[in-house]
mmCIF file of C-alpha atoms in Angstrom:
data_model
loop_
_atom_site.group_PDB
_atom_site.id
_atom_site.type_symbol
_atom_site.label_atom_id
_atom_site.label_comp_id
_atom_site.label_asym_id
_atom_site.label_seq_id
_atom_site.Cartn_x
_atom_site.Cartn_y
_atom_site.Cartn_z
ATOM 1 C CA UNK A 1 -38.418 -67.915 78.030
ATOM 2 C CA UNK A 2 -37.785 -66.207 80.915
ATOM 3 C CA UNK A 3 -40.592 -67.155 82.895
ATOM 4 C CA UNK A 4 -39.551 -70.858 82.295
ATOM 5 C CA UNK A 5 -35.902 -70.078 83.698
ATOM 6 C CA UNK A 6 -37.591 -68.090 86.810
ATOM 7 C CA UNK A 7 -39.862 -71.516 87.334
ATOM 8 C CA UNK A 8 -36.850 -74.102 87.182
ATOM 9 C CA UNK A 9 -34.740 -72.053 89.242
ATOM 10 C CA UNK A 10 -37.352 -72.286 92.383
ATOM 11 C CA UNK A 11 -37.683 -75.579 91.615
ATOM 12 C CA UNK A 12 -34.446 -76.368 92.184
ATOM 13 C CA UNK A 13 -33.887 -74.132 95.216
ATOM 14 C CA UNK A 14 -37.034 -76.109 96.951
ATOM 15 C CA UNK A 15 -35.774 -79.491 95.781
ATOM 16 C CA UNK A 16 -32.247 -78.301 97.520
ATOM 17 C CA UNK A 17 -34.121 -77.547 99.937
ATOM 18 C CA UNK A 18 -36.079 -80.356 100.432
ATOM 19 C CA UNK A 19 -33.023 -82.565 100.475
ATOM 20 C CA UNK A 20 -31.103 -80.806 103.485
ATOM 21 C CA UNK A 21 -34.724 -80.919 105.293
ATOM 22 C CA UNK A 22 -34.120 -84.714 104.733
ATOM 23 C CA UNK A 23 -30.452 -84.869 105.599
ATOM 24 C CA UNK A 24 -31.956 -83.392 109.331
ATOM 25 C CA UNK A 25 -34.353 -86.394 109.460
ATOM 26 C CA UNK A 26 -37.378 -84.268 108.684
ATOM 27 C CA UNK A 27 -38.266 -86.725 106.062
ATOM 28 C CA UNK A 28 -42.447 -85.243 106.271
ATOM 29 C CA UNK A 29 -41.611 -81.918 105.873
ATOM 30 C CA UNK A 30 -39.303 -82.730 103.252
ATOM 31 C CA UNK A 31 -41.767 -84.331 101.302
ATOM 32 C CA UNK A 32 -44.401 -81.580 101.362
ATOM 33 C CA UNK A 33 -41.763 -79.045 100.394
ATOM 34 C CA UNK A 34 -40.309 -81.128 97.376
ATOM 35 C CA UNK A 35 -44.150 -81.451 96.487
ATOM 36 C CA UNK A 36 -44.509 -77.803 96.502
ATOM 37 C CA UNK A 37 -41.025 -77.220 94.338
ATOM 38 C CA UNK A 38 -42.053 -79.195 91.913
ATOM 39 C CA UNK A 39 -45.142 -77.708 90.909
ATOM 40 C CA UNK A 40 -43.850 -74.374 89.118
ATOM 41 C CA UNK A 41 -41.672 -76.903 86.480
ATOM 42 C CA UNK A 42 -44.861 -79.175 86.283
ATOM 43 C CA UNK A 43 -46.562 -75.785 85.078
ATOM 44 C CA UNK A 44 -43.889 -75.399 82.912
ATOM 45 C CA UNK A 45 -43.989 -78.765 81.469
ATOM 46 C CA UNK A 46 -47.905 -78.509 80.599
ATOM 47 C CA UNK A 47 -47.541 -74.752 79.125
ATOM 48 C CA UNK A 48 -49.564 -73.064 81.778
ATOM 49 C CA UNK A 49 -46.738 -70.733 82.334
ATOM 50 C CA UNK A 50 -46.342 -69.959 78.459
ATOM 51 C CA UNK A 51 -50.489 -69.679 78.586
ATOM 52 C CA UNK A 52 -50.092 -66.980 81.469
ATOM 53 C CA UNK A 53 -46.926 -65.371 79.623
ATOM 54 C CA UNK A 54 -49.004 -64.590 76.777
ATOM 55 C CA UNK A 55 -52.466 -63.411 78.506
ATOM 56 C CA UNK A 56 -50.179 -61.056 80.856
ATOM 57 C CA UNK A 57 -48.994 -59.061 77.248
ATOM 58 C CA UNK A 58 -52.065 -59.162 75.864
ATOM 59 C CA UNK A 59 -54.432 -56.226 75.612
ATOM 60 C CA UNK A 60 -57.696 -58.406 74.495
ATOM 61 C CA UNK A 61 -56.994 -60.620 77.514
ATOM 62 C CA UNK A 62 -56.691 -57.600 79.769
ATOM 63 C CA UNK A 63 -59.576 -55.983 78.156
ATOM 64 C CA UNK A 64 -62.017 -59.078 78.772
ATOM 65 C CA UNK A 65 -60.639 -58.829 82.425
ATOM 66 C CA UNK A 66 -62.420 -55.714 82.238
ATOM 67 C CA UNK A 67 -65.634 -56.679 81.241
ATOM 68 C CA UNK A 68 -65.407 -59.729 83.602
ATOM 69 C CA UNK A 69 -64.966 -57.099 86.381
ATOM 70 C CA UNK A 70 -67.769 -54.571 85.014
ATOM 71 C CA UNK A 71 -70.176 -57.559 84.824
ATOM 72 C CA UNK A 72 -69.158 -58.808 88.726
ATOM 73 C CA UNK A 73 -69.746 -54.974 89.593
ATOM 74 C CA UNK A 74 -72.633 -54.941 88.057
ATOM 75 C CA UNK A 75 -74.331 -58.467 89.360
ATOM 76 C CA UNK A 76 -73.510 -57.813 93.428
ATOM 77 C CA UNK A 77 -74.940 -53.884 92.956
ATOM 78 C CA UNK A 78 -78.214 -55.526 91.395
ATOM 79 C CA UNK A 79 -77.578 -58.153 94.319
ATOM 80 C CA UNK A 80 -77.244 -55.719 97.177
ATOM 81 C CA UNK A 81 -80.278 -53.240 96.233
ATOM 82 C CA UNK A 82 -82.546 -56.514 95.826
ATOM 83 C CA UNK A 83 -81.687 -57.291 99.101
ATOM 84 C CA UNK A 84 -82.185 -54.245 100.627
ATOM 85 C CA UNK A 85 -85.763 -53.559 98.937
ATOM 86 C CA UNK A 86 -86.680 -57.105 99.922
ATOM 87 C CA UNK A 87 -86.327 -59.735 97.054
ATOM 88 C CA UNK A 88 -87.747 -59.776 93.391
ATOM 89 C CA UNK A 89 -90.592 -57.457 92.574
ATOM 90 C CA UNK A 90 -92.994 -60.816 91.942
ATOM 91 C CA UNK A 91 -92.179 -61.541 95.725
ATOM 92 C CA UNK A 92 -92.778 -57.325 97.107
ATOM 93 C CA UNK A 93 -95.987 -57.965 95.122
ATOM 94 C CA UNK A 94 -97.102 -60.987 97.039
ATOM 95 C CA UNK A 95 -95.648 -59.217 100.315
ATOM 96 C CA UNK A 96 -97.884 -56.077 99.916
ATOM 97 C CA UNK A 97 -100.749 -58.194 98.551
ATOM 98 C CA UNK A 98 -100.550 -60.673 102.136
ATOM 99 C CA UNK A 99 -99.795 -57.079 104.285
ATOM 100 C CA UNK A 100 -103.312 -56.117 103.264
ATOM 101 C CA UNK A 101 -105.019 -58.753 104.335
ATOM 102 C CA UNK A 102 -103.181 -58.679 107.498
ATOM 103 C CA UNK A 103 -103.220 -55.459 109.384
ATOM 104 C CA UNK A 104 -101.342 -55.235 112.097
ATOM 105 C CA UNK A 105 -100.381 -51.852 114.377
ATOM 106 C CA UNK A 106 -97.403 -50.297 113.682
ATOM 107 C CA UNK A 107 -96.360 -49.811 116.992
ATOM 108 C CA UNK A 108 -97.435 -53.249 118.336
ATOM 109 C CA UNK A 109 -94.744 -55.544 119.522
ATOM 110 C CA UNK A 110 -96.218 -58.662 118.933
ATOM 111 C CA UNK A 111 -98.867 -59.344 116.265
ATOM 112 C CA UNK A 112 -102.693 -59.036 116.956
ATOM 113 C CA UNK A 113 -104.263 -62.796 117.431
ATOM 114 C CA UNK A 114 -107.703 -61.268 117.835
ATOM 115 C CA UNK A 115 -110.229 -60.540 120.603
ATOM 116 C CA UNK A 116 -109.937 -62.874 123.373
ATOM 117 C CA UNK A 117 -106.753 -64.493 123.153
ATOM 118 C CA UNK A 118 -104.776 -62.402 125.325
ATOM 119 C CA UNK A 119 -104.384 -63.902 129.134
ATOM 120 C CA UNK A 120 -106.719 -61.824 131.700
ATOM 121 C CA UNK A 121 -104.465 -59.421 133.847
ATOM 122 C CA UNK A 122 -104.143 -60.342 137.361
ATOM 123 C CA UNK A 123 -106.149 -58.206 139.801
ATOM 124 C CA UNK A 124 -104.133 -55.486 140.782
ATOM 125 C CA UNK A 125 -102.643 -55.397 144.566
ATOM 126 C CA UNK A 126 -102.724 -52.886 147.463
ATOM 127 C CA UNK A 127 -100.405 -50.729 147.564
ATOM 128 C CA UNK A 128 -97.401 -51.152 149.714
ATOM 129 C CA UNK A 129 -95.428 -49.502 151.757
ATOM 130 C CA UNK A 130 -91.815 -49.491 152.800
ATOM 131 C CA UNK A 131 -89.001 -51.338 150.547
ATOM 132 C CA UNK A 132 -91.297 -52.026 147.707
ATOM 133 C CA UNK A 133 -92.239 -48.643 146.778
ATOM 134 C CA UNK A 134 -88.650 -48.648 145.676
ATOM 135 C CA UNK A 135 -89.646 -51.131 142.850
ATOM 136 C CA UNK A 136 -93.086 -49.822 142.095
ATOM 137 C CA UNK A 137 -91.965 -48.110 139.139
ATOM 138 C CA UNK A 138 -90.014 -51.116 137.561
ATOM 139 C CA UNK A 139 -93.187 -53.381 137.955
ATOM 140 C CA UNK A 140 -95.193 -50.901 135.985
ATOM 141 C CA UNK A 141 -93.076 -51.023 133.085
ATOM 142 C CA UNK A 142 -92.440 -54.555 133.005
ATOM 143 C CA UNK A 143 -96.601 -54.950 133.557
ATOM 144 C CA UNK A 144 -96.520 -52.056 130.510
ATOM 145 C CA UNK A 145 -94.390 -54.788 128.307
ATOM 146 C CA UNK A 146 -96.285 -57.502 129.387
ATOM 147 C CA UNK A 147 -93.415 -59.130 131.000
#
């Protein structure tokens, strides 16, 4: 009973609102906030308020919140450790099954396409002299990386 007061009272108050928003030519914003006061007396009219009334006192509602929240807990936990081991345990099978077939280094950047198919280095250069020593050290690395 209450609850339906509360909900025409703020109806009321918006649709007052709403009409001095109109009186200062507004008529748009007017409309959209005599749409929104209306909607807590529509919920009223329908019994969605006296639904809501009635779950808020009610222990077996508030219990099967419970069990709607230990169920959520318990489906993104499963969620994040499958994630984080890598998917299902029929998909880790086929992963380790394919790894083995596959070897590749563990400290290898990129993975191993066989004998051959790596580009020939370039002949290495004299040695120079002068500004360019200064940058000897970064072309070795890069030439390390491949780069």
């Amino acid at each position: 009973m209450i609850a339906e007061t509360v909900c025409s009272a703020v109806s009321a108050a918006g649709l007052g609102i709403a009409a001095v928003t109109a009186y200062r030519k507004r008529f748009l914003a007017a409309a959209r906030i005599a749409a929104y006061s209306l909607v807590p007396i529509g919920l009223v009219m329908t019994g969605t308020v006296q639904w809501l009334a009635d779950t808020a006192f009610s222990p077996t509602a508030w219990a099967g919140f419970g069990v709607l929240g230990a169920a959520w807990l318990l489906f993104s936990t499963t969620r994040a450790v499958e994630r984080r081991r890598g998917g299902t345990r029929k998909e880790r099978k086929a992963a380790r099954a394919a790894g083995q077939r596959e070897a590749v280094a563990p400290a290898a950047s990129a993975p191993s396409l066989g004998p051959g198919a790596r580009p020939a280095a370039p002949p290495a250069s004299a040695p120079r002299t002068g500004a360019a020593d200064d940058f000897s050290d970064i072309e070795a690395i890069l030439k390390k990386h491949g780069i």
